[in-house]
N, CA, C and O atoms as a Tinker XYZ file with bonds, in Angstrom:
   316  protein
     1  N    -24.600000    5.538000   15.743000    73     2
     2  CA   -24.283000    4.545000   16.746000    64     1     3
     3  C    -25.566000    4.028000   17.393000    63     2     4     5
     4  O    -25.733000    2.823000   17.579000    81     3
     5  N    -26.469000    4.946000   17.733000    73     3     6
     6  CA   -27.732000    4.546000   18.362000    64     5     7
     7  C    -28.495000    3.600000   17.449000    63     6     8     9
     8  O    -29.031000    2.589000   17.902000    81     7
     9  N    -28.544000    3.930000   16.157000    73     7    10
    10  CA   -29.264000    3.082000   15.207000    64     9    11
    11  C    -28.608000    1.707000   15.090000    63    10    12    13
    12  O    -29.294000    0.690000   14.982000    81    11
    13  N    -27.278000    1.686000   15.113000    73    11    14
    14  CA   -26.571000    0.407000   15.012000    64    13    15
    15  C    -26.852000   -0.453000   16.230000    63    14    16    17
    16  O    -27.083000   -1.655000   16.096000    81    15
    17  N    -26.838000    0.138000   17.410000    73    15    18
    18  CA   -27.126000   -0.624000   18.621000    64    17    19
    19  C    -28.565000   -1.104000   18.644000    63    18    20    21
    20  O    -28.843000   -2.217000   19.090000    81    19
    21  N    -29.480000   -0.275000   18.166000    73    19    22
    22  CA   -30.886000   -0.658000   18.123000    64    21    23
    23  C    -31.110000   -1.809000   17.152000    63    22    24    25
    24  O    -32.039000   -2.597000   17.334000    81    23
    25  N    -30.278000   -1.918000   16.127000    73    23    26
    26  CA   -30.439000   -2.960000   15.113000    64    25    27
    27  C    -29.870000   -4.306000   15.557000    63    26    28    29
    28  O    -30.014000   -5.295000   14.839000    81    27
    29  N    -29.231000   -4.363000   16.721000    73    27    30
    30  CA   -28.656000   -5.623000   17.183000    64    29    31
    31  C    -29.756000   -6.586000   17.591000    63    30    32    33
    32  O    -30.766000   -6.196000   18.177000    81    31
    33  N    -29.536000   -7.851000   17.268000    73    31    34
    34  CA   -30.493000   -8.850000   17.712000    64    33    35
    35  C    -30.207000   -9.199000   19.173000    63    34    36    37
    36  O    -29.222000   -8.716000   19.731000    81    35
    37  N    -31.038000  -10.021000   19.800000    73    35    38
    38  CA   -30.848000  -10.327000   21.227000    64    37    39
    39  C    -29.499000  -10.960000   21.558000    63    38    40    41
    40  O    -29.052000  -10.875000   22.701000    81    39
    41  N    -28.846000  -11.589000   20.592000    73    39    42
    42  CA   -27.534000  -12.181000   20.847000    64    41    43
    43  C    -26.403000  -11.184000   20.639000    63    42    44    45
    44  O    -25.237000  -11.542000   20.799000    81    43
    45  N    -26.718000   -9.951000   20.288000    73    43    46
    46  CA   -25.704000   -8.916000   20.139000    64    45    47
    47  C    -25.077000   -8.823000   18.774000    63    46    48    49
    48  O    -24.089000   -8.108000   18.603000    81    47
    49  N    -25.616000   -9.523000   17.792000    73    47    50
    50  CA   -25.072000   -9.461000   16.444000    64    49    51
    51  C    -25.637000   -8.235000   15.736000    63    50    52    53
    52  O    -26.853000   -8.109000   15.588000    81    51
    53  N    -24.761000   -7.331000   15.297000    73    51    54
    54  CA   -25.274000   -6.124000   14.644000    64    53    55
    55  C    -25.894000   -6.426000   13.294000    63    54    56    57
    56  O    -25.439000   -7.309000   12.566000    81    55
    57  N    -26.940000   -5.680000   12.972000    73    55    58
    58  CA   -27.579000   -5.812000   11.675000    64    57    59
    59  C    -26.973000   -4.828000   10.696000    63    58    60    61
    60  O    -27.690000   -4.034000   10.086000    81    59
    61  N    -25.661000   -4.873000   10.540000    73    59    62
    62  CA   -24.942000   -3.924000    9.684000    64    61    63
    63  C    -24.255000   -4.661000    8.546000    63    62    64    65
    64  O    -23.914000   -5.838000    8.665000    81    63
    65  N    -24.056000   -3.952000    7.442000    73    63    66
    66  CA   -23.259000   -4.497000    6.349000    64    65    67
    67  C    -21.790000   -4.408000    6.729000    63    66    68    69
    68  O    -21.441000   -3.775000    7.726000    81    67
    69  N    -20.939000   -5.029000    5.950000    73    67    70
    70  CA   -19.506000   -4.945000    6.191000    64    69    71
    71  C    -19.035000   -3.497000    6.135000    63    70    72    73
    72  O    -18.258000   -3.063000    6.985000    81    71
    73  N    -19.501000   -2.748000    5.138000    73    71    74
    74  CA   -19.096000   -1.349000    4.998000    64    73    75
    75  C    -19.563000   -0.516000    6.194000    63    74    76    77
    76  O    -18.818000    0.320000    6.705000    81    75
    77  N    -20.804000   -0.751000    6.634000    73    75    78
    78  CA   -21.319000   -0.017000    7.798000    64    77    79
    79  C    -20.545000   -0.366000    9.057000    63    78    80    81
    80  O    -20.265000    0.500000    9.885000    81    79
    81  N    -20.199000   -1.648000    9.196000    73    79    82
    82  CA   -19.420000   -2.075000   10.355000    64    81    83
    83  C    -18.053000   -1.410000   10.375000    63    82    84    85
    84  O    -17.583000   -0.975000   11.426000    81    83
    85  N    -17.415000   -1.330000    9.212000    73    83    86
    86  CA   -16.103000   -0.686000    9.133000    64    85    87
    87  C    -16.203000    0.810000    9.398000    63    86    88    89
    88  O    -15.323000    1.388000   10.036000    81    87
    89  N    -17.266000    1.440000    8.912000    73    87    90
    90  CA   -17.475000    2.858000    9.183000    64    89    91
    91  C    -17.677000    3.094000   10.680000    63    90    92    93
    92  O    -17.131000    4.046000   11.238000    81    91
    93  N    -18.460000    2.230000   11.329000    73    91    94
    94  CA   -18.684000    2.354000   12.769000    64    93    95
    95  C    -17.378000    2.146000   13.542000    63    94    96    97
    96  O    -17.119000    2.827000   14.534000    81    95
    97  N    -16.570000    1.210000   13.082000    73    95    98
    98  CA   -15.274000    0.956000   13.719000    64    97    99
    99  C    -14.382000    2.187000   13.621000    63    98   100   101
   100  O    -13.768000    2.588000   14.610000    81    99
   101  N    -14.306000    2.785000   12.444000    73    99   102
   102  CA   -13.490000    3.990000   12.258000    64   101   103
   103  C    -14.009000    5.137000   13.117000    63   102   104   105
   104  O    -13.222000    5.866000   13.720000    81   103
   105  N    -15.320000    5.301000   13.176000    73   103   106
   106  CA   -15.904000    6.345000   14.012000    64   105   107
   107  C    -15.603000    6.126000   15.484000    63   106   108   109
   108  O    -15.288000    7.074000   16.203000    81   107
   109  N    -15.696000    4.889000   15.933000    73   107   110
   110  CA   -15.422000    4.610000   17.343000    64   109   111
   111  C    -13.964000    4.889000   17.681000    63   110   112   113
   112  O    -13.664000    5.319000   18.795000    81   111
   113  N    -13.063000    4.656000   16.750000    73   111   114
   114  CA   -11.648000    4.965000   16.982000    64   113   115
   115  C    -11.438000    6.459000   17.181000    63   114   116   117
   116  O    -10.667000    6.865000   18.050000    81   115
   117  N    -12.113000    7.281000   16.388000    73   115   118
   118  CA   -12.017000    8.732000   16.534000    64   117   119
   119  C    -12.517000    9.153000   17.907000    63   118   120   121
   120  O    -11.880000    9.956000   18.590000    81   119
   121  N    -13.658000    8.608000   18.307000    73   119   122
   122  CA   -14.230000    8.951000   19.614000    64   121   123
   123  C    -13.277000    8.542000   20.733000    63   122   124   125
   124  O    -13.055000    9.314000   21.666000    81   123
   125  N    -12.716000    7.350000   20.651000    73   123   126
   126  CA   -11.791000    6.858000   21.675000    64   125   127
   127  C    -10.557000    7.757000   21.764000    63   126   128   129
   128  O    -10.123000    8.105000   22.862000    81   127
   129  N     -9.993000    8.131000   20.622000    73   127   130
   130  CA    -8.810000    9.007000   20.645000    64   129   131
   131  C     -9.124000   10.361000   21.240000    63   130   132   133
   132  O     -8.355000   10.872000   22.055000    81   131
   133  N    -10.239000   10.948000   20.849000    73   131   134
   134  CA   -10.623000   12.266000   21.373000    64   133   135
   135  C    -10.901000   12.189000   22.868000    63   134   136   137
   136  O    -10.511000   13.084000   23.618000    81   135
   137  N    -11.567000   11.134000   23.306000    73   135   138
   138  CA   -11.869000   10.980000   24.731000    64   137   139
   139  C    -10.583000   10.817000   25.533000    63   138   140   141
   140  O    -10.457000   11.380000   26.620000    81   139
   141  N     -9.630000   10.057000   25.011000    73   139   142
   142  CA    -8.355000    9.876000   25.698000    64   141   143
   143  C     -7.589000   11.179000   25.830000    63   142   144   145
   144  O     -6.967000   11.435000   26.861000    81   143
   145  N     -7.632000   12.000000   24.795000    73   143   146
   146  CA    -6.946000   13.293000   24.844000    64   145   147
   147  C     -7.590000   14.213000   25.869000    63   146   148   149
   148  O     -6.899000   14.955000   26.568000    81   147
   149  N     -8.917000   14.165000   25.957000    73   147   150
   150  CA    -9.631000   15.051000   26.867000    64   149   151
   151  C     -9.484000   14.681000   28.323000    63   150   152   153
   152  O     -9.708000   15.520000   29.196000    81   151
   153  N     -9.110000   13.440000   28.611000    73   151   154
   154  CA    -9.009000   12.987000   29.991000    64   153   155
   155  C     -7.912000   13.716000   30.757000    63   154   156   157
   156  O     -8.150000   14.167000   31.877000    81   155
   157  N     -6.743000   13.840000   30.196000    73   155   158
   158  CA    -5.616000   14.391000   30.952000    64   157   159
   159  C     -5.808000   15.864000   31.334000    63   158   160   161
   160  O     -5.515000   16.230000   32.472000    81   159
   161  N     -6.289000   16.718000   30.428000    73   159   162
   162  CA    -6.576000   18.087000   30.863000    64   161   163
   163  C     -7.634000   18.141000   31.966000    63   162   164   165
   164  O     -7.566000   18.998000   32.846000    81   163
   165  N     -8.605000   17.239000   31.924000    73   163   166
   166  CA    -9.617000   17.216000   32.976000    64   165   167
   167  C     -9.026000   16.743000   34.299000    63   166   168   169
   168  O     -9.442000   17.202000   35.363000    81   167
   169  N     -8.064000   15.834000   34.241000    73   167   170
   170  CA    -7.376000   15.413000   35.463000    64   169   171
   171  C     -6.616000   16.593000   36.048000    63   170   172   173
   172  O     -6.630000   16.809000   37.259000    81   171
   173  N     -5.960000   17.348000   35.195000    73   171   174
   174  CA    -5.241000   18.543000   35.670000    64   173   175
   175  C     -6.214000   19.529000   36.321000    63   174   176   177
   176  O     -5.902000   20.129000   37.349000    81   175
   177  N     -7.384000   19.691000   35.720000    73   175   178
   178  CA    -8.403000   20.580000   36.284000    64   177   179
   179  C     -8.883000   20.066000   37.640000    63   178   180   181
   180  O     -9.028000   20.841000   38.586000    81   179
   181  N     -9.127000   18.761000   37.731000    73   179   182
   182  CA    -9.573000   18.173000   39.008000    64   181   183
   183  C     -8.513000   18.358000   40.092000    63   182   184   185
   184  O     -8.837000   18.682000   41.235000    81   183
   185  N     -7.258000   18.152000   39.732000    73   183   186
   186  CA    -6.172000   18.348000   40.713000    64   185   187
   187  C     -6.130000   19.804000   41.158000    63   186   188   189
   188  O     -5.971000   20.087000   42.345000    81   187
   189  N     -6.270000   20.719000   40.222000    73   187   190
   190  CA    -6.270000   22.140000   40.562000    64   189   191
   191  C     -7.419000   22.524000   41.472000    63   190   192   193
   192  O     -7.320000   23.481000   42.240000    81   191
   193  N     -8.516000   21.771000   41.388000    73   191   194
   194  CA    -9.681000   22.030000   42.230000    64   193   195
   195  C     -9.583000   21.317000   43.572000    63   194   196   197
   196  O    -10.483000   21.431000   44.405000    81   195
   197  N     -8.481000   20.575000   43.789000    73   195   198
   198  CA    -8.262000   19.941000   45.081000    64   197   199
   199  C     -8.576000   18.464000   45.154000    63   198   200   201
   200  O     -8.553000   17.895000   46.246000    81   199
   201  N     -8.869000   17.814000   44.033000    73   199   202
   202  CA    -9.164000   16.378000   44.061000    64   201   203
   203  C     -7.894000   15.591000   44.359000    63   202   204   205
   204  O     -6.811000   15.932000   43.884000    81   203
   205  N     -8.042000   14.539000   45.149000    73   203   206
   206  CA    -6.903000   13.664000   45.467000    64   205   207
   207  C     -6.706000   12.663000   44.332000    63   206   208   209
   208  O     -7.597000   12.465000   43.506000    81   207
   209  N     -5.533000   12.035000   44.300000    73   207   210
   210  CA    -5.300000   11.003000   43.289000    64   209   211
   211  C     -6.210000    9.804000   43.510000    63   210   212   213
   212  O     -6.571000    9.124000   42.550000    81   211
   213  N     -6.588000    9.532000   44.754000    73   211   214
   214  CA    -7.549000    8.456000   45.024000    64   213   215
   215  C     -8.897000    8.777000   44.393000    63   214   216   217
   216  O     -9.526000    7.905000   43.793000    81   215
   217  N     -9.342000   10.013000   44.523000    73   215   218
   218  CA   -10.617000   10.429000   43.932000    64   217   219
   219  C    -10.551000   10.385000   42.412000    63   218   220   221
   220  O    -11.496000    9.945000   41.758000    81   219
   221  N     -9.445000   10.835000   41.856000    73   219   222
   222  CA    -9.287000   10.818000   40.392000    64   221   223
   223  C     -9.255000    9.379000   39.892000    63   222   224   225
   224  O     -9.908000    9.053000   38.901000    81   223
   225  N     -8.500000    8.517000   40.570000    73   223   226
   226  CA    -8.462000    7.107000   40.178000    64   225   227
   227  C     -9.844000    6.488000   40.180000    63   226   228   229
   228  O    -10.203000    5.758000   39.256000    81   227
   229  N    -10.625000    6.776000   41.221000    73   227   230
   230  CA   -11.990000    6.247000   41.301000    64   229   231
   231  C    -12.844000    6.773000   40.147000    63   230   232   233
   232  O    -13.644000    6.032000   39.577000    81   231
   233  N    -12.676000    8.038000   39.807000    73   231   234
   234  CA   -13.478000    8.645000   38.736000    64   233   235
   235  C    -13.167000    8.040000   37.372000    63   234   236   237
   236  O    -14.053000    7.941000   36.523000    81   235
   237  N    -11.919000    7.634000   37.153000    73   235   238
   238  CA   -11.547000    7.074000   35.845000    64   237   239
   239  C    -11.496000    5.550000   35.862000    63   238   240   241
   240  O    -11.140000    4.926000   34.862000    81   239
   241  N    -11.854000    4.950000   37.000000    73   239   242
   242  CA   -11.910000    3.493000   37.080000    64   241   243
   243  C    -10.564000    2.817000   37.196000    63   242   244   245
   244  O    -10.361000    1.729000   36.657000    81   243
   245  N     -9.633000    3.463000   37.905000    73   243   246
   246  CA    -8.327000    2.851000   38.103000    64   245   247
   247  C     -7.859000    3.139000   39.522000    63   246   248   249
   248  O     -8.561000    3.777000   40.306000    81   247
   249  N     -6.672000    2.663000   39.837000    73   247   250
   250  CA    -6.090000    2.976000   41.139000    64   249   251
   251  C     -5.516000    4.384000   41.099000    63   250   252   253
   252  O     -5.326000    4.954000   40.025000    81   251
   253  N     -5.242000    4.943000   42.274000    73   251   254
   254  CA    -4.634000    6.276000   42.310000    64   253   255
   255  C     -3.254000    6.240000   41.660000    63   254   256   257
   256  O     -2.854000    7.186000   40.981000    81   255
   257  N     -2.532000    5.142000   41.872000    73   255   258
   258  CA    -1.193000    5.005000   41.293000    64   257   259
   259  C     -1.253000    4.975000   39.774000    63   258   260   261
   260  O     -0.468000    5.651000   39.109000    81   259
   261  N     -2.176000    4.197000   39.220000    73   259   262
   262  CA    -2.299000    4.102000   37.756000    64   261   263
   263  C     -2.707000    5.447000   37.161000    63   262   264   265
   264  O     -2.200000    5.838000   36.110000    81   263
   265  N     -3.614000    6.152000   37.821000    73   263   266
   266  CA    -4.034000    7.472000   37.332000    64   265   267
   267  C     -2.862000    8.440000   37.344000    63   266   268   269
   268  O     -2.651000    9.177000   36.381000    81   267
   269  N     -2.100000    8.439000   38.434000    73   267   270
   270  CA    -0.949000    9.339000   38.558000    64   269   271
   271  C      0.101000    9.012000   37.502000    63   270   272   273
   272  O      0.632000    9.914000   36.853000    81   271
   273  N      0.403000    7.726000   37.329000    73   271   274
   274  CA     1.421000    7.325000   36.350000    64   273   275
   275  C      1.011000    7.705000   34.927000    63   274   276   277
   276  O      1.835000    8.196000   34.155000    81   275
   277  N     -0.246000    7.481000   34.580000    73   275   278
   278  CA    -0.716000    7.842000   33.237000    64   277   279
   279  C     -0.618000    9.344000   33.028000    63   278   280   281
   280  O     -0.257000    9.801000   31.944000    81   279
   281  N     -0.934000   10.103000   34.046000    73   279   282
   282  CA    -0.856000   11.561000   33.934000    64   281   283
   283  C      0.594000   12.017000   33.801000    63   282   284   285
   284  O      0.890000   12.922000   33.020000    81   283
   285  N      1.488000   11.404000   34.550000    73   283   286
   286  CA     2.905000   11.758000   34.438000    64   285   287
   287  C      3.450000   11.457000   33.050000    63   286   288   289
   288  O      4.220000   12.240000   32.494000    81   287
   289  N      3.047000   10.314000   32.491000    73   287   290
   290  CA     3.485000    9.983000   31.119000    64   289   291
   291  C      2.961000   11.014000   30.128000    63   290   292   293
   292  O      3.677000   11.412000   29.208000    81   291
   293  N      1.716000   11.450000   30.310000    73   291   294
   294  CA     1.135000   12.457000   29.429000    64   293   295
   295  C      1.899000   13.768000   29.540000    63   294   296   297
   296  O      2.185000   14.400000   28.523000    81   295
   297  N      2.236000   14.190000   30.765000    73   295   298
   298  CA     2.992000   15.430000   30.973000    64   297   299
   299  C      4.351000   15.333000   30.281000    63   298   300   301
   300  O      4.764000   16.262000   29.585000    81   299
   301  N      5.045000   14.210000   30.472000    73   299   302
   302  CA     6.370000   14.019000   29.848000    64   301   303
   303  C      6.275000   14.062000   28.322000    63   302   304   305
   304  O      7.171000   14.593000   27.665000    81   303
   305  N      5.219000   13.519000   27.762000    73   303   306
   306  CA     5.039000   13.504000   26.309000    64   305   307
   307  C      4.759000   14.908000   25.760000    63   306   308   309
   308  O      5.004000   15.172000   24.583000    81   307
   309  N      4.250000   15.807000   26.606000    73   307   310
   310  CA     3.954000   17.166000   26.174000    64   309   311
   311  C      5.220000   18.002000   26.034000    63   310   312   313
   312  O      5.254000   18.957000   25.258000    81   311
   313  N      6.253000   17.649000   26.779000    73   311   314
   314  CA     7.456000   18.459000   26.833000    64   313   315
   315  C      8.384000   18.203000   25.726000    63   314   316
   316  O      9.444000   18.825000   25.654000    81   315
């Protein structure tokens, strides 16, 4: 990823082949999925440590309501 970003020209066009671009796309999808999975257990940990939903929302870049709702959906999906 670092090499791909370094290869971008000033206009942001990557200096990658089609195959490299597709490989980077697939890799980024894996990272996004793993990061999304890791968020909810960390929210549970933050709540257990006394963090408010306002603090959690700020940490994840959303409102407290959106953070709470996303966490509730995740809990329901686990059951």
